[in-house]
Short mmCIF file of C-alpha atoms in Angstrom, two decimals:
data_model
loop_
_atom_site.label_atom_id
_atom_site.label_comp_id
_atom_site.label_asym_id
_atom_site.label_seq_id
_atom_site.Cartn_x
_atom_site.Cartn_y
_atom_site.Cartn_z
CA MET V 1 4.23 -2.71 -64.84
CA ILE V 2 5.19 -5.49 -62.38
CA PRO V 3 5.92 -9.15 -63.31
CA GLY V 4 2.76 -11.18 -62.75
CA VAL V 5 0.51 -8.13 -62.98
CA LEU V 6 -1.48 -7.65 -66.20
CA VAL V 7 -3.67 -4.73 -67.30
CA GLY V 8 -6.55 -4.83 -69.76
CA HIS V 9 -9.00 -2.23 -71.08
CA HIS V 10 -12.39 -2.31 -72.74
CA HIS V 11 -14.28 0.83 -73.66
CA ARG V 12 -16.77 2.40 -76.00
CA VAL V 13 -15.89 5.84 -77.35
CA GLU V 14 -18.42 6.72 -80.05
CA PRO V 15 -21.55 8.85 -80.37
CA GLY V 16 -23.51 8.39 -77.14
CA TRP V 17 -20.67 6.54 -75.42
CA ALA V 18 -17.56 7.57 -73.52
CA THR V 19 -16.95 5.04 -70.75
CA GLY V 20 -15.15 1.79 -70.08
CA THR V 21 -13.50 -0.65 -67.71
CA THR V 22 -9.88 -1.37 -66.77
CA VAL V 23 -8.88 -4.61 -65.06
CA VAL V 24 -5.65 -5.26 -63.16
CA LEU V 25 -5.21 -9.04 -63.22
CA VAL V 26 -3.02 -11.09 -60.88
CA PRO V 27 -3.86 -14.68 -61.93
CA ALA V 28 -1.38 -16.16 -59.46
CA GLY V 29 -2.88 -14.08 -56.64
CA ALA V 30 -1.47 -11.16 -54.70
CA VAL V 31 -1.88 -9.78 -51.21
CA GLY V 32 -4.36 -6.92 -51.46
CA ALA V 33 -5.28 -3.82 -49.49
CA VAL V 34 -7.20 -0.60 -50.01
CA ASP V 35 -7.39 2.98 -48.79
CA GLY V 36 -10.50 5.04 -49.47
CA ARG V 37 -10.89 8.78 -48.88
CA GLY V 38 -13.41 11.43 -49.79
CA GLY V 39 -17.13 11.58 -49.33
CA ALA V 40 -18.53 9.79 -52.41
CA PRO V 41 -17.01 6.31 -52.83
CA GLY V 42 -18.33 3.62 -55.15
CA THR V 43 -16.68 0.32 -54.25
CA ARG V 44 -17.04 -3.46 -54.11
CA GLU V 45 -15.48 -6.08 -51.81
CA THR V 46 -13.31 -3.60 -49.94
CA ASP V 47 -14.24 -4.88 -46.47
CA LEU V 48 -12.55 -8.23 -47.11
CA LEU V 49 -9.26 -6.37 -47.64
CA ASP V 50 -9.19 -5.36 -43.97
CA PRO V 51 -6.08 -6.99 -42.42
CA ALA V 52 -8.30 -8.53 -39.74
CA ASN V 53 -10.38 -10.51 -42.23
CA LEU V 54 -9.92 -14.01 -43.65
CA VAL V 55 -9.05 -13.68 -47.34
CA GLN V 56 -5.38 -12.83 -47.87
CA GLN V 57 -5.10 -12.64 -51.66
CA VAL V 58 -7.04 -11.13 -54.55
CA HIS V 59 -7.05 -12.19 -58.20
CA ALA V 60 -8.04 -8.94 -59.91
CA ILE V 61 -8.97 -5.32 -59.30
CA CYS V 62 -11.80 -3.96 -61.43
CA LEU V 63 -11.78 -0.21 -62.16
CA SER V 64 -14.74 1.09 -64.11
CA GLY V 65 -16.75 4.02 -65.31
CA GLY V 66 -20.51 4.10 -64.95
CA SER V 67 -20.77 5.18 -61.31
CA ALA V 68 -22.46 2.53 -59.13
CA TYR V 69 -23.89 0.88 -62.25
CA GLY V 70 -20.34 0.15 -63.38
CA LEU V 71 -19.72 -2.13 -60.39
CA ALA V 72 -21.45 -4.77 -62.53
CA ALA V 73 -18.29 -4.96 -64.66
CA ALA V 74 -16.66 -6.98 -61.87
CA ASP V 75 -19.16 -9.79 -62.50
CA GLY V 76 -17.57 -10.29 -65.93
CA VAL V 77 -14.13 -10.39 -64.32
CA MET V 78 -15.32 -13.07 -61.91
CA SER V 79 -16.73 -15.08 -64.82
CA TRP V 80 -13.45 -14.88 -66.73
CA LEU V 81 -11.46 -16.03 -63.71
CA SER V 82 -13.98 -18.76 -62.87
CA GLU V 83 -13.75 -20.15 -66.41
CA ARG V 84 -10.05 -20.70 -65.69
CA SER V 85 -10.56 -22.08 -62.13
CA ILE V 86 -8.78 -19.08 -60.63
CA GLY V 87 -9.99 -18.01 -57.21
CA PHE V 88 -10.24 -18.74 -53.51
CA GLN V 89 -10.63 -22.51 -53.10
CA VAL V 90 -13.93 -23.41 -51.41
CA GLY V 91 -14.42 -27.04 -52.47
CA THR V 92 -12.66 -30.27 -53.32
CA GLN V 93 -12.59 -29.83 -57.10
CA PRO V 94 -10.21 -27.46 -58.92
CA HIS V 95 -13.12 -25.44 -60.28
CA HIS V 96 -14.69 -24.97 -56.83
CA VAL V 97 -13.36 -21.43 -56.49
CA VAL V 98 -14.60 -17.95 -55.73
CA PRO V 99 -12.54 -15.28 -57.51
CA ILE V 100 -11.73 -12.33 -55.27
CA VAL V 101 -12.32 -9.16 -57.29
CA PRO V 102 -12.52 -5.89 -55.36
CA GLY V 103 -13.37 -2.85 -57.44
CA ALA V 104 -14.13 0.85 -57.58
CA VAL V 105 -15.90 3.16 -60.01
CA ILE V 106 -15.70 6.72 -61.24
CA PHE V 107 -18.64 9.03 -61.93
CA ASP V 108 -18.62 9.67 -65.67
CA LEU V 109 -22.34 9.32 -66.50
CA PRO V 110 -22.75 12.78 -68.15
CA MET V 111 -20.14 11.84 -70.78
CA SER V 112 -22.52 9.25 -72.29
CA GLU V 113 -26.20 9.09 -73.14
CA TRP V 114 -28.24 7.93 -70.16
CA GLY V 115 -28.23 4.16 -69.84
CA ASN V 116 -24.92 3.70 -71.68
CA ARG V 117 -22.59 2.34 -69.03
CA PRO V 118 -20.28 -0.65 -68.44
CA ASP V 119 -21.77 -4.03 -67.60
CA ALA V 120 -20.36 -7.52 -67.05
CA SER V 121 -19.36 -7.82 -70.71
CA PHE V 122 -16.93 -4.91 -70.25
CA GLY V 123 -15.14 -6.67 -67.41
CA HIS V 124 -14.89 -9.95 -69.31
CA ALA V 125 -13.56 -8.20 -72.44
CA ALA V 126 -11.00 -6.24 -70.41
CA CYS V 127 -9.68 -9.53 -69.00
CA GLU V 128 -9.37 -10.93 -72.52
CA ALA V 129 -7.28 -7.89 -73.46
CA ALA V 130 -5.03 -8.02 -70.38
CA SER V 131 -1.28 -7.84 -71.04
CA SER V 132 1.97 -6.62 -69.55
CA GLU V 133 1.82 -3.81 -72.11
CA PHE V 134 -1.22 -1.56 -72.22
CA ALA V 135 -2.45 1.77 -73.58
CA LEU V 136 -2.82 5.02 -71.63
CA GLY V 137 -5.09 8.02 -71.97
CA CYS V 138 -8.79 7.88 -72.92
CA VAL V 139 -8.98 4.11 -72.67
CA GLY V 140 -10.71 1.66 -70.37
CA ALA V 141 -12.07 3.26 -67.22
CA GLY V 142 -10.48 6.55 -68.32
CA ALA V 143 -12.56 6.85 -71.51
CA GLY V 144 -15.01 9.28 -69.90
CA ALA V 145 -12.76 10.61 -67.16
CA ARG V 146 -12.22 14.28 -66.45
CA VAL V 147 -9.90 16.09 -64.07
CA GLY V 148 -11.43 19.40 -63.07
CA SER V 149 -12.01 21.39 -66.27
CA LEU V 150 -9.75 19.13 -68.38
CA LYS V 151 -10.01 15.66 -69.90
CA GLY V 152 -8.67 12.90 -67.70
CA GLY V 153 -7.62 9.37 -68.50
CA VAL V 154 -5.60 6.34 -67.44
CA GLY V 155 -1.98 6.98 -66.47
CA ALA V 156 0.87 4.86 -65.16
CA ALA V 157 4.35 5.18 -63.67
CA SER V 158 6.92 2.77 -62.26
CA ALA V 159 10.30 2.76 -60.54
CA THR V 160 12.94 0.52 -58.97
CA VAL V 161 13.42 0.79 -55.21
CA GLY V 162 16.35 -1.30 -54.03
CA ALA V 163 15.58 -4.87 -55.06
CA HIS V 164 11.94 -4.10 -55.79
CA ARG V 165 9.80 -2.89 -58.68
CA ILE V 166 6.84 -0.67 -57.87
CA GLY V 167 4.24 0.66 -60.27
CA ALA V 168 1.08 2.74 -60.12
CA LEU V 169 -1.95 3.00 -62.37
CA ALA V 170 -4.47 5.86 -61.95
CA VAL V 171 -7.84 6.61 -63.50
CA VAL V 172 -7.78 10.39 -63.23
CA ASN V 173 -11.29 11.76 -62.73
CA ALA V 174 -11.04 14.32 -59.93
CA SER V 175 -13.24 17.26 -59.11
CA GLY V 176 -10.05 19.20 -58.31
CA GLU V 177 -7.61 20.63 -60.85
CA VAL V 178 -4.11 19.57 -61.89
CA VAL V 179 -3.33 23.23 -62.63
CA ASP V 180 -3.37 26.14 -60.21
CA ARG V 181 -6.06 28.35 -61.73
CA ALA V 182 -4.49 31.47 -60.18
CA SER V 183 -0.99 31.05 -61.65
CA GLY V 184 -1.77 28.78 -64.59
CA LEU V 185 1.04 26.44 -63.49
CA PRO V 186 0.56 22.70 -62.94
CA TRP V 187 0.89 21.64 -59.32
CA LEU V 188 3.63 19.21 -60.38
CA PRO V 189 6.49 20.44 -62.63
CA SER V 190 6.56 17.07 -64.38
CA LEU V 191 3.27 18.03 -66.04
CA GLY V 192 4.61 21.36 -67.24
CA THR V 193 6.47 24.50 -66.23
CA SER V 194 4.80 27.04 -68.53
CA PRO V 195 1.56 28.76 -67.50
CA VAL V 196 -1.65 27.75 -69.25
CA THR V 197 -5.19 29.10 -69.22
CA LEU V 198 -7.76 26.61 -68.03
CA PRO V 199 -11.19 26.46 -69.65
CA GLU V 200 -14.15 27.23 -67.44
CA PRO V 201 -15.32 24.16 -65.55
CA LYS V 202 -18.63 22.64 -66.58
CA PRO V 203 -21.42 22.71 -63.98
CA GLU V 204 -21.61 18.95 -63.42
CA GLY V 205 -18.75 17.75 -61.26
CA LEU V 206 -17.30 14.51 -62.59
CA ASN V 207 -15.28 13.04 -59.77
CA THR V 208 -13.31 10.24 -58.09
CA THR V 209 -9.78 9.16 -58.88
CA ILE V 210 -9.19 5.43 -58.49
CA GLY V 211 -6.19 3.25 -59.07
CA VAL V 212 -3.75 0.56 -58.06
CA VAL V 213 -0.18 0.57 -56.75
CA ALA V 214 1.61 -2.77 -57.15
CA VAL V 215 4.93 -4.07 -55.89
CA ASP V 216 6.85 -7.34 -56.22
CA ALA V 217 7.67 -7.38 -52.48
CA GLU V 218 6.44 -9.96 -50.00
CA LEU V 219 4.11 -7.95 -47.76
CA SER V 220 1.38 -8.62 -45.24
CA LYS V 221 -2.08 -7.12 -45.71
CA ALA V 222 -1.31 -4.47 -43.10
CA GLU V 223 1.95 -3.54 -44.83
CA CYS V 224 0.16 -3.48 -48.17
CA GLN V 225 -2.40 -1.10 -46.68
CA ARG V 226 0.40 1.31 -45.82
CA LEU V 227 1.30 1.42 -49.54
CA ALA V 228 -2.28 2.33 -50.46
CA MET V 229 -2.37 5.05 -47.82
CA ALA V 230 0.89 6.53 -49.09
CA ALA V 231 -0.36 6.53 -52.69
CA GLN V 232 -3.25 8.77 -51.64
CA ASP V 233 -0.63 11.36 -50.59
CA GLY V 234 0.61 11.32 -54.19
CA LEU V 235 -2.88 12.10 -55.42
CA ALA V 236 -3.07 15.11 -53.09
CA ARG V 237 0.21 16.42 -54.52
CA ALA V 238 -1.02 16.26 -58.12
CA VAL V 239 -4.67 17.33 -57.75
CA ARG V 240 -6.02 20.12 -55.55
CA PRO V 241 -8.32 19.91 -53.78
CA ALA V 242 -8.28 16.13 -53.34
CA HIS V 243 -10.41 13.81 -51.20
CA SER V 244 -13.36 16.18 -51.20
CA MET V 245 -16.96 15.38 -50.31
CA PHE V 246 -17.56 14.99 -54.06
CA ASP V 247 -14.70 12.52 -54.65
CA GLY V 248 -14.61 8.85 -53.74
CA ASP V 249 -10.85 8.50 -54.12
CA THR V 250 -9.91 4.83 -53.72
CA VAL V 251 -6.47 3.28 -54.13
CA PHE V 252 -5.79 -0.46 -54.02
CA ALA V 253 -2.38 -1.98 -53.29
CA LEU V 254 -1.11 -5.33 -54.52
CA ALA V 255 2.00 -7.25 -53.41
CA THR V 256 2.95 -10.27 -55.51
CA GLY V 257 5.48 -11.60 -52.98
CA ALA V 258 8.11 -12.42 -55.59
CA VAL V 259 10.94 -10.70 -53.69
CA PRO V 260 11.40 -10.91 -49.87
CA LEU V 261 11.34 -7.54 -48.14
CA ALA V 262 14.77 -6.52 -46.87
CA GLU V 263 15.64 -6.08 -43.20
CA PRO V 264 15.19 -3.96 -41.22
CA ARG V 265 11.68 -4.43 -42.48
CA ALA V 266 10.20 -1.12 -41.35
CA PHE V 267 12.82 0.91 -43.23
CA ALA V 268 12.38 -1.12 -46.42
CA LEU V 269 8.60 -0.68 -46.23
CA ASP V 270 8.98 3.04 -45.65
CA ALA V 271 11.07 3.38 -48.81
CA LEU V 272 8.34 1.61 -50.78
CA CYS V 273 5.70 3.90 -49.28
CA THR V 274 7.71 6.95 -50.30
CA ALA V 275 7.90 5.58 -53.84
CA ALA V 276 4.18 4.73 -53.84
CA ALA V 277 3.31 8.38 -53.25
CA GLU V 278 5.73 9.53 -55.96
CA MET V 279 4.56 6.97 -58.51
CA PHE V 280 0.85 7.62 -57.94
CA ALA V 281 1.43 11.37 -58.38
CA GLU V 282 3.27 10.67 -61.63
CA ALA V 283 0.51 8.30 -62.76
CA VAL V 284 -1.95 11.20 -62.36
CA VAL V 285 0.39 13.36 -64.45
CA SER V 286 0.59 10.57 -67.04
CA GLY V 287 -3.19 10.19 -67.24
CA THR V 288 -3.59 13.93 -67.72
CA ARG V 289 -0.83 14.18 -70.30
CA GLU V 290 -2.00 11.17 -72.36
CA ALA V 291 -5.66 12.20 -72.47
CA THR V 292 -7.08 13.68 -75.68
CA THR V 293 -9.90 16.18 -76.18
CA LEU V 294 -13.27 14.41 -76.24
CA ASN V 295 -16.92 15.49 -76.25
CA GLY V 296 -15.94 19.13 -75.90
CA VAL V 297 -13.73 18.53 -72.86
CA THR V 298 -10.29 20.00 -73.58
CA ALA V 299 -7.15 17.94 -73.00
CA PHE V 300 -4.09 19.43 -71.31
CA ARG V 301 -2.02 18.77 -74.46
CA ASP V 302 -4.30 21.16 -76.39
CA LEU V 303 -3.94 24.14 -74.05
#
């Protein structure tokens, strides 16, 4: 995706299980920010990302299934980072660190038997699997995801904007649809231009799209927050309705600082924000397209 940014998955997809965890690792640290919308968020350590607060960099973002139970996966991410002395320095010895690991979860509990959900071992295993190349679809946190009446999954997209690389990763699990039920056409042409017939939605509303947008630019926390806000606009283009009372849509932004932001700064940042919205929308398309039919939930590719 972006140099210095690694992605790892761990999941269980088998009888009684369809859930998992995805970790976005930045071992060297990255400026972090977040934007949360909708009425049902499930998050961890998002307050410290406020530009007014002390900590400037994060070391990983943990995205998980399991609803609020799945927030435990971040404990395994912290353990993995701590074993390598990666974190915010709080003491005199190299291992005196506190890893900074914000996270968010999706609601996918009905896709597994009750009690089968990610724990700390999922986060640790996802870190072990982290790489610059990673799978898409029904993997990691997208294993039990659903988008409206269709199967959701993990998607990604990236682009070059001037001297910068920007990428987005989305775990697509919205209560809204990626297809206009009236016309049968996807909201975004990149998903398809031929009408399809959606299956009837199931009564339980799986919900919340979460993800990360990352850039190699040198940004402040406040500038990084603008990227996260813009990415939410991309979600609203690809899924309708978005940001409902039944979604906890949360997007994190990471800036590795490898490339100085061009001057005039505001115009360069605006170009990245425009791309953040476009890339997050395409990541939602990617997650929908790469998903496969599972547990009776039809994938878009099978319509």
